[in-house]
Coordinates of C-alpha atoms in Angstrom, one line a residue:
X192 CA -17.9 70.1 172.5
X193 CA -14.5 71.2 170.1
X194 CA -14.3 74.7 168.4
X195 CA -11.4 75.9 166.2
X196 CA -9.1 78.2 167.7
X197 CA -6.3 78.4 165.7
X198 CA -5.2 77.9 162.4
X199 CA -1.3 77.2 161.3
X200 CA -0.6 78.1 157.6
X201 CA 2.7 78.3 157.0
X202 CA 3.7 75.8 155.3
X203 CA 4.5 76.1 151.6
X204 CA 2.6 72.7 150.4
X205 CA 1.0 69.4 151.9
X206 CA 1.0 68.9 155.4
X207 CA 2.1 65.0 156.1
X208 CA 2.5 65.2 159.9
X209 CA 1.9 66.7 163.0
X210 CA 2.6 65.6 166.9
X211 CA 2.6 67.1 170.3
X212 CA 4.7 66.7 173.5
X213 CA 3.5 68.5 176.5
X214 CA 4.6 72.4 175.5
X215 CA 5.3 71.9 171.3
X216 CA 3.5 71.4 168.0
X217 CA 5.5 70.4 165.7
X218 CA 4.3 69.3 161.7
X219 CA 6.2 69.1 158.2
X220 CA 5.3 68.6 154.8
X221 CA 6.1 68.1 151.7
X222 CA 7.6 71.4 151.6
X223 CA 11.0 69.4 152.7
X224 CA 10.8 71.4 156.5
X225 CA 9.7 70.6 160.1
X226 CA 8.1 73.6 162.1
X227 CA 7.6 73.8 165.5
X228 CA 5.0 76.0 167.7
X229 CA 4.9 76.7 171.2
X230 CA 1.4 75.8 172.7
X231 CA 1.0 78.4 175.1
X232 CA 0.5 81.1 172.1
X233 CA 1.0 78.8 168.8
X234 CA 3.7 81.3 168.1
X235 CA 6.6 79.6 165.9
X236 CA 9.9 79.4 167.7
X237 CA 12.4 81.0 166.8
X238 CA 14.9 78.7 165.5
X239 CA 11.9 76.6 163.1
X240 CA 11.5 76.1 160.9
X241 CA 13.7 73.1 160.7
X242 CA 15.9 72.5 157.3
X243 CA 18.1 69.7 156.7
X244 CA 15.7 67.6 154.3
X245 CA 16.4 67.7 150.6
X246 CA 13.3 65.8 149.5
X247 CA 9.6 66.2 151.2
X248 CA 9.3 65.3 154.8
X249 CA 7.2 62.4 155.7
X250 CA 6.5 61.8 159.3
X251 CA 7.8 63.6 162.9
X252 CA 7.7 62.6 166.5
X253 CA 8.8 63.7 169.9
X254 CA 11.1 61.5 171.8
X255 CA 8.7 60.8 175.3
X256 CA 10.9 63.6 177.1
X257 CA 9.9 66.0 174.2
X258 CA 13.0 66.9 174.0
X259 CA 14.5 64.6 171.0
X260 CA 12.2 65.5 167.4
X261 CA 13.0 62.9 165.1
X262 CA 11.8 63.4 161.5
X263 CA 11.6 61.1 158.1
X264 CA 12.3 62.1 154.2
X265 CA 11.8 60.3 150.7
X266 CA 15.6 61.4 150.8
X267 CA 16.4 57.9 152.8
X268 CA 17.2 59.8 156.1
X269 CA 16.0 60.3 159.5
X270 CA 17.3 63.4 161.3
X271 CA 17.4 63.6 164.5
X272 CA 16.5 67.4 166.4
X273 CA 17.3 69.1 169.6
X274 CA 13.7 70.7 171.1
X275 CA 16.1 73.3 172.8
X276 CA 17.7 75.4 170.5
X277 CA 16.8 73.0 166.4
X278 CA 20.0 71.4 166.7
X279 CA 20.9 68.3 164.4
X280 CA 21.7 65.7 166.3
X281 CA 22.5 63.1 164.4
X282 CA 21.3 61.3 160.6
X283 CA 21.1 58.1 160.1
X284 CA 20.5 56.2 156.8
X285 CA 18.1 53.9 156.0
X286 CA 19.7 50.7 154.5
X287 CA 19.3 50.7 150.7
X288 CA 19.2 55.1 151.0
X289 CA 15.0 53.8 150.5
X290 CA 12.6 56.6 151.3
X291 CA 11.8 56.3 154.7
X292 CA 7.6 56.9 155.9
X293 CA 7.5 56.5 158.9
X294 CA 9.6 56.8 162.3
X295 CA 8.3 56.4 166.4
X296 CA 10.1 56.2 169.0
X297 CA 9.4 53.4 171.5
X298 CA 7.7 54.3 175.4
X299 CA 11.4 54.3 177.0
X300 CA 13.5 56.2 174.3
X301 CA 15.8 53.8 174.0
X302 CA 15.3 53.2 170.0
X303 CA 13.6 55.0 167.7
X304 CA 11.9 52.6 164.4
X305 CA 11.8 53.5 160.9
X306 CA 9.8 52.5 158.1
X307 CA 10.7 52.8 154.6
X308 CA 9.3 52.2 150.6
X309 CA 11.3 49.0 150.3
X310 CA 9.5 47.8 153.3
X311 CA 12.3 47.8 155.3
X312 CA 12.4 48.1 159.0
X313 CA 14.7 49.4 160.9
X314 CA 15.6 49.7 165.3
X315 CA 17.7 52.4 165.9
X316 CA 20.1 52.4 169.0
X317 CA 18.7 56.1 170.3
X318 CA 21.4 57.1 172.0
X319 CA 24.1 55.9 170.2
X320 CA 22.2 56.1 166.8
X321 CA 23.6 53.0 165.2
X322 CA 21.7 50.8 164.1
X323 CA 20.4 47.8 166.5
X324 CA 18.1 45.4 164.1
X325 CA 17.0 45.5 160.8
X326 CA 13.6 43.2 159.0
X327 CA 11.1 43.9 156.1
X328 CA 8.2 42.7 155.2
X329 CA 7.5 40.5 152.1
X330 CA 5.8 43.0 150.3
X331 CA 4.6 46.7 149.9
X332 CA 6.4 49.9 151.4
X333 CA 5.9 50.3 155.2
X334 CA 3.9 53.2 156.0
X335 CA 2.7 52.9 160.1
X336 CA 4.0 52.4 162.6
X337 CA 3.9 52.0 166.2
X338 CA 5.0 50.9 170.0
X339 CA 2.3 49.2 172.1
X340 CA 2.1 51.1 175.7
X341 CA 4.7 48.8 177.0
X342 CA 7.5 48.9 174.1
X343 CA 7.6 45.2 174.0
X344 CA 5.7 45.2 170.9
X345 CA 5.5 47.2 167.5
X346 CA 3.0 47.1 164.3
X347 CA 3.8 48.4 161.4
X348 CA 1.5 48.8 158.4
X349 CA 1.8 48.0 154.7
X350 CA 0.7 49.3 151.6
X351 CA -0.5 46.0 150.7
X352 CA -2.6 45.7 153.4
X353 CA -0.5 43.8 156.0
X354 CA -0.4 44.6 159.9
X355 CA 2.8 43.0 161.2
X356 CA 3.4 42.7 164.9
X357 CA 7.5 42.5 165.9
X358 CA 9.1 42.3 169.8
X359 CA 11.8 44.2 170.8
X360 CA 14.0 42.2 169.2
X361 CA 12.7 42.6 166.0
X362 CA 10.8 38.9 165.8
X363 CA 8.0 39.1 163.3
X364 CA 4.9 37.2 166.0
X365 CA 2.3 37.4 163.5
X366 CA 1.4 38.9 160.1
X367 CA -2.0 39.2 158.9
X368 CA -3.8 41.4 155.9
X369 CA -5.5 43.9 157.6
X370 CA -6.8 46.7 154.7
X371 CA -7.9 45.0 151.6
X372 CA -6.6 48.0 149.7
X373 CA -3.7 49.1 152.1
X374 CA -2.9 50.4 155.1
X375 CA -2.2 54.6 155.7
X376 CA -1.6 54.3 160.0
X377 CA -2.1 52.8 163.0
X378 CA -1.8 54.0 166.7
X379 CA -1.6 51.6 169.9
X380 CA -4.4 53.0 173.0
X381 CA -2.1 53.8 176.1
X382 CA -5.0 52.4 178.1
X383 CA -4.5 48.6 178.9
X384 CA -7.9 46.7 177.5
X385 CA -9.3 45.2 180.8
X386 CA -9.8 41.1 181.4
X387 CA -6.1 40.4 180.7
X388 CA -5.3 37.4 183.0
X389 CA -1.7 37.8 184.9
X390 CA 1.2 37.5 182.5
X391 CA -0.8 37.7 179.6
X392 CA -1.0 42.0 178.2
X393 CA -4.2 43.3 175.9
X394 CA -3.7 46.4 174.4
X395 CA -5.8 48.0 171.6
X396 CA -5.1 49.4 168.3
X397 CA -6.2 51.3 165.9
X398 CA -5.9 51.2 162.3
X399 CA -6.8 52.5 158.5
X400 CA -7.1 52.2 154.8
X401 CA -7.5 53.0 151.2
X402 CA -10.8 50.9 151.9
X403 CA -12.2 54.1 153.7
X404 CA -12.5 51.8 157.0
X405 CA -11.1 52.3 160.2
X406 CA -10.6 49.6 162.6
X407 CA -10.6 48.2 165.9
X408 CA -8.2 45.4 167.3
X409 CA -7.2 43.7 170.4
X410 CA -3.8 42.7 170.5
X411 CA -2.0 40.5 173.7
X412 CA 1.1 38.7 173.6
X413 CA 3.2 35.8 176.5
X414 CA 5.6 34.2 176.1
X415 CA 3.9 30.9 176.8
X416 CA 0.9 31.1 173.9
X417 CA 2.8 33.7 171.7
X418 CA 1.0 36.9 169.9
X419 CA -2.1 37.4 168.8
X420 CA -3.6 40.0 166.5
X421 CA -8.2 40.2 167.1
X422 CA -10.1 42.1 164.9
X423 CA -12.9 43.8 167.9
X424 CA -14.8 46.1 164.9
X425 CA -15.0 48.3 162.4
X426 CA -16.0 52.1 162.9
X427 CA -18.2 53.5 159.9
X428 CA -18.4 57.3 158.7
X429 CA -15.7 57.8 156.2
X430 CA -17.0 57.7 152.5
X431 CA -13.4 57.9 151.0
X432 CA -9.9 56.3 152.0
X433 CA -8.9 57.3 155.6
X434 CA -5.5 58.2 156.0
X435 CA -4.5 59.3 159.6
X436 CA -5.7 57.3 162.9
X437 CA -4.6 58.5 166.5
X438 CA -5.9 58.1 170.1
X439 CA -6.2 60.5 172.8
X440 CA -3.9 60.2 175.8
X441 CA -6.5 58.9 178.3
X442 CA -7.4 56.0 174.9
X443 CA -11.4 57.7 175.4
X444 CA -11.1 59.0 172.0
X445 CA -10.1 57.9 168.8
X446 CA -9.6 60.8 165.3
X447 CA -9.6 60.0 162.2
X448 CA -8.8 62.3 158.9
X449 CA -9.5 61.4 155.3
X450 CA -10.4 61.7 152.2
X451 CA -13.4 63.0 152.0
X452 CA -11.5 66.2 153.7
X453 CA -13.9 65.5 157.3
X454 CA -12.4 64.3 160.5
X455 CA -14.7 62.1 163.1
X456 CA -13.7 62.4 166.8
X457 CA -14.9 58.2 168.2
X458 CA -15.9 58.3 171.6
X459 CA -13.3 54.3 172.4
X460 CA -15.6 52.6 174.6
X461 CA -19.4 53.1 173.0
X462 CA -17.3 53.5 169.3
X463 CA -20.6 56.9 168.7
X464 CA -19.4 59.3 166.7
X465 CA -18.6 62.5 168.8
X466 CA -18.2 65.0 166.4
X467 CA -17.8 65.8 162.6
X468 CA -15.0 68.5 162.3
X469 CA -15.1 69.9 158.3
X470 CA -13.2 72.7 158.2
X471 CA -10.6 71.3 155.6
X472 CA -10.8 72.5 152.2
X473 CA -8.3 69.2 151.1
X474 CA -7.1 65.8 152.1
X475 CA -6.9 65.5 156.3
X476 CA -3.7 63.9 156.2
X477 CA -2.0 64.0 159.7
X478 CA -3.8 64.9 163.0
X479 CA -2.6 64.3 166.4
X480 CA -3.8 64.8 170.2
X481 CA -2.0 66.8 173.1
X482 CA -0.6 64.6 175.7
X483 CA -1.8 66.9 178.7
X484 CA -4.3 69.3 177.1
X485 CA -7.7 69.1 175.6
X486 CA -6.3 69.8 171.7
X487 CA -6.4 68.5 168.9
X488 CA -4.7 69.1 165.5
X489 CA -5.6 68.1 162.2
X490 CA -3.0 69.1 159.2
X491 CA -4.0 68.4 155.4
X492 CA -2.8 68.8 151.6
X493 CA -4.9 72.7 152.1
X494 CA -1.3 73.4 154.0
X495 CA -2.2 74.6 156.7
X496 CA -2.8 72.6 160.3
X497 CA -6.2 73.6 162.6
X498 CA -5.8 73.4 166.6
X499 CA -9.2 72.4 168.1
X500 CA -10.0 72.4 171.5
X501 CA -12.3 70.3 173.7
X502 CA -14.6 71.7 176.2
X503 CA -14.7 69.0 179.4
X504 CA -18.1 70.1 180.2
X505 CA -19.5 69.9 177.0
X506 CA -17.7 66.8 176.1
X507 CA -19.0 65.1 179.7
X508 CA -22.7 66.3 177.8
X509 CA -22.0 64.9 174.5
X510 CA -21.0 61.5 175.8
X511 CA -23.6 61.3 177.8
X512 CA -24.2 59.2 181.9
X513 CA -26.1 57.0 180.3
X514 CA -22.9 55.7 177.5
X515 CA -20.3 56.4 180.4
X516 CA -22.6 53.7 182.9
X517 CA -21.9 51.3 180.1
X518 CA -19.2 50.7 182.0
X519 CA -20.1 50.2 186.0
X520 CA -17.9 52.5 187.6
X521 CA -15.0 50.9 189.7
X522 CA -14.0 50.3 185.8
X523 CA -13.7 54.1 184.9
X524 CA -10.7 55.2 184.2
X525 CA -9.6 58.8 185.3
X526 CA -11.1 60.3 182.9
X527 CA -14.5 59.2 183.1
X528 CA -14.1 60.3 187.0
X529 CA -13.6 63.9 185.6
X530 CA -16.6 63.4 183.0
X531 CA -19.3 62.5 186.3
X532 CA -17.3 65.4 188.3
X533 CA -18.4 67.4 185.5
X534 CA -22.1 66.5 185.4
X535 CA -22.4 66.6 188.8
X536 CA -21.0 70.2 188.6
X537 CA -17.8 69.8 190.6
X538 CA -15.9 70.7 187.7
X539 CA -13.6 72.3 189.8
X540 CA -12.2 69.1 191.4
X541 CA -11.2 67.9 188.0
X542 CA -7.5 69.1 188.6
X543 CA -7.0 67.7 192.2
X544 CA -9.0 64.4 191.7
X545 CA -6.7 63.6 188.3
X546 CA -3.4 65.1 190.4
X547 CA -4.1 62.0 193.0
X548 CA -4.9 59.4 189.9
X549 CA -8.8 59.1 190.9
X550 CA -10.3 56.4 188.7
X551 CA -13.9 54.7 189.6
X552 CA -12.8 52.3 192.4
X553 CA -10.7 55.0 194.2
X554 CA -13.6 57.1 194.0
X555 CA -16.3 54.9 195.8
X556 CA -14.2 54.1 198.8
X557 CA -13.5 57.8 199.0
X558 CA -13.9 58.8 202.9
X559 CA -14.4 62.8 204.3
X560 CA -11.1 61.4 205.7
X561 CA -9.5 61.3 202.8
X562 CA -11.3 64.4 201.0
X563 CA -9.8 66.1 203.5
X564 CA -6.8 64.7 204.3
X565 CA -5.1 63.4 201.2
X566 CA -7.4 65.7 198.7
X567 CA -7.3 68.5 200.5
X568 CA -10.6 69.9 200.2
X569 CA -10.9 72.5 202.8
X570 CA -14.6 73.3 201.9
X571 CA -16.9 71.7 204.5
X572 CA -19.6 72.5 201.6
X573 CA -17.7 71.0 198.8
X574 CA -16.9 67.7 200.8
X575 CA -20.6 67.0 201.8
X576 CA -21.7 67.6 197.8
X577 CA -18.8 65.2 197.0
X578 CA -19.7 62.4 199.8
X579 CA -23.4 62.7 199.3
X580 CA -23.0 62.5 195.0
X581 CA -20.9 59.5 196.1
X582 CA -23.2 57.8 197.8
X583 CA -26.0 58.3 195.4
X584 CA -23.4 56.6 193.2
X585 CA -23.0 53.6 195.9
X586 CA -26.5 53.4 196.2
X587 CA -26.8 53.4 192.3
X588 CA -24.1 50.3 192.0
X589 CA -25.7 48.4 194.7
X590 CA -28.7 48.7 193.1
X591 CA -28.2 47.8 189.4
X592 CA -25.5 45.0 190.7
X593 CA -28.3 43.3 193.0
X594 CA -30.7 43.7 190.0
X595 CA -28.8 42.0 187.4
X596 CA -30.6 39.0 186.1
X597 CA -28.1 35.5 186.6
X598 CA -28.6 34.6 182.9
X599 CA -26.4 37.2 182.2
X600 CA -23.8 36.8 184.6
X601 CA -20.4 35.2 183.3
X602 CA -19.8 32.6 185.4
X603 CA -16.1 33.1 185.5
X604 CA -15.4 36.4 186.1
X605 CA -19.3 37.0 187.9
X606 CA -19.5 40.3 186.6
X607 CA -22.2 41.6 183.4
X608 CA -21.2 40.4 179.9
X609 CA -20.2 42.5 177.6
X610 CA -19.4 39.7 174.4
X611 CA -21.5 36.3 175.4
X612 CA -20.9 33.4 173.7
X613 CA -21.7 29.9 174.0
X614 CA -19.1 27.2 174.5
X615 CA -20.2 23.0 174.3
X616 CA -21.1 22.7 177.2
X617 CA -24.0 24.7 176.7
X618 CA -23.6 27.3 179.1
X619 CA -22.6 31.4 178.2
X620 CA -19.8 32.9 179.0
X621 CA -17.8 36.0 178.6
X622 CA -15.6 35.6 175.4
X623 CA -12.8 36.9 176.5
X624 CA -13.1 35.0 180.1
X625 CA -13.8 31.5 178.7
X626 CA -11.1 31.9 175.8
X627 CA -8.5 32.9 178.6
X628 CA -10.2 29.8 180.4
X629 CA -9.3 27.5 177.1
X630 CA -5.6 29.0 176.6
X631 CA -4.6 27.8 180.1
X632 CA -5.3 24.4 178.6
X633 CA -8.5 23.4 180.9
X634 CA -10.4 21.0 178.7
X635 CA -13.0 21.1 181.2
X636 CA -16.1 23.0 181.9
X637 CA -15.8 26.0 184.1
X638 CA -19.8 25.0 185.0
X639 CA -19.7 20.9 185.3
X640 CA -16.0 20.0 185.3
X641 CA -16.4 17.5 182.3
X642 CA -14.2 17.4 179.4
X643 CA -15.3 20.0 176.5
X644 CA -16.2 18.3 173.4
X645 CA -14.8 21.1 171.7
X646 CA -13.4 24.6 171.9
X647 CA -15.2 26.3 169.7
X648 CA -17.0 29.3 171.0
X649 CA -20.4 30.9 169.5
X650 CA -21.6 33.9 170.1
X651 CA -24.3 34.0 172.0
X652 CA -26.6 37.4 169.8
X653 CA -29.8 36.9 171.6
X654 CA -28.3 36.7 174.7
X655 CA -25.7 39.9 174.0
X656 CA -29.2 41.7 172.5
X657 CA -31.7 41.0 175.7
X658 CA -28.0 42.2 178.3
X659 CA -28.5 45.6 175.9
X660 CA -31.9 46.2 176.4
X661 CA -31.9 46.0 179.8
X662 CA -28.8 48.1 180.1
X663 CA -31.0 50.5 177.9
X664 CA -34.0 50.5 180.9
X665 CA -31.8 49.9 184.1
X666 CA -29.2 53.2 183.0
X667 CA -31.2 55.9 182.9

């Protein structure tokens, strides 16, 4: 599924961070340098290494366009570099001169966040390089930062274990103890969480910490109801503090690296472990997925950066269609469609389907005319095979939908429940749907229209187990 294709061993001390743009890989180290490599052959660029910092470089990140690289250091500065020639564009000094542990660009490149050991977090104007806003957390050093995909929120993590949610005006919206012994890293998935009502935004967040855990959260935000950070699950696998985590560009995978020297790759949807990599000889301190290719970089205190490549076809085999069909095809992402194509022996069409942004709904609506006119599939035999496979999928979806027991269907969404809860009216609902119902100040039962005695929702574990058993039986 994943193979080691290259090892970079140019740093003379611990590797602290690695980051991808569409064409480059950046790495930084305790050796005070940042190094840049071309993704075409992993050759180091002529102007690398970048030297300015006088102490360890803790973090580096590319602007969304890839034209600018930011780095931050114990020397109290955050530096912007041109990726075209390696020239220094700006040096921004943290208020108070505290060591800067993390930096991150907003999705629209308008600002850069930097977090420091004294608990301060600064939003810099990325164009003028001037300080825009400054805030601080109550306790601990800031060691982690991530922007939501739409840029309206960002989250910081501290060494005392708190996750803090900020809006783009630097107002603290929420703070919560997430990891008992301190947070080490956090990352947002680029893919929104399904089920959000209009005006309510849901984002999946991963965090990891010194407590040896990787946790999944859902952050929701609306100007009316405010911000919520909800714990969803804990991913198992590591037996020592987890130092780094990152989602893949499509949100389908999550990777983590640990003091136990291992790298674990999870399927985001099923939360199953896809692969465990154990080639590093010391703590794994950094990991990053490339945006446009199936590449993963992992950095370590062994002074190396390993480059891993995923094979889409074997990845499809690892994430079996049984697991994939636990999501209904109309809910598939573009990556799920790519995996399905590979499983059907249609790997050569992956590029065409991705170029045309074909997700599950688009897949089920494809016709002979759209395959010919829109996707430009000229081969009659290939078109016929695709249509035949799509028809098989439609039949399976129709059969599956018609067989679903009515008690497994949420009365609000009319869809198969994934996380059923019992409301005070005695009926079971999909948790997220009922929470949204109540959040709109509807204190009446969706089934009886009578006033709910209470808004407390109790997990219906018996029903959830029954749905899981039914899925196992009917989706083979």
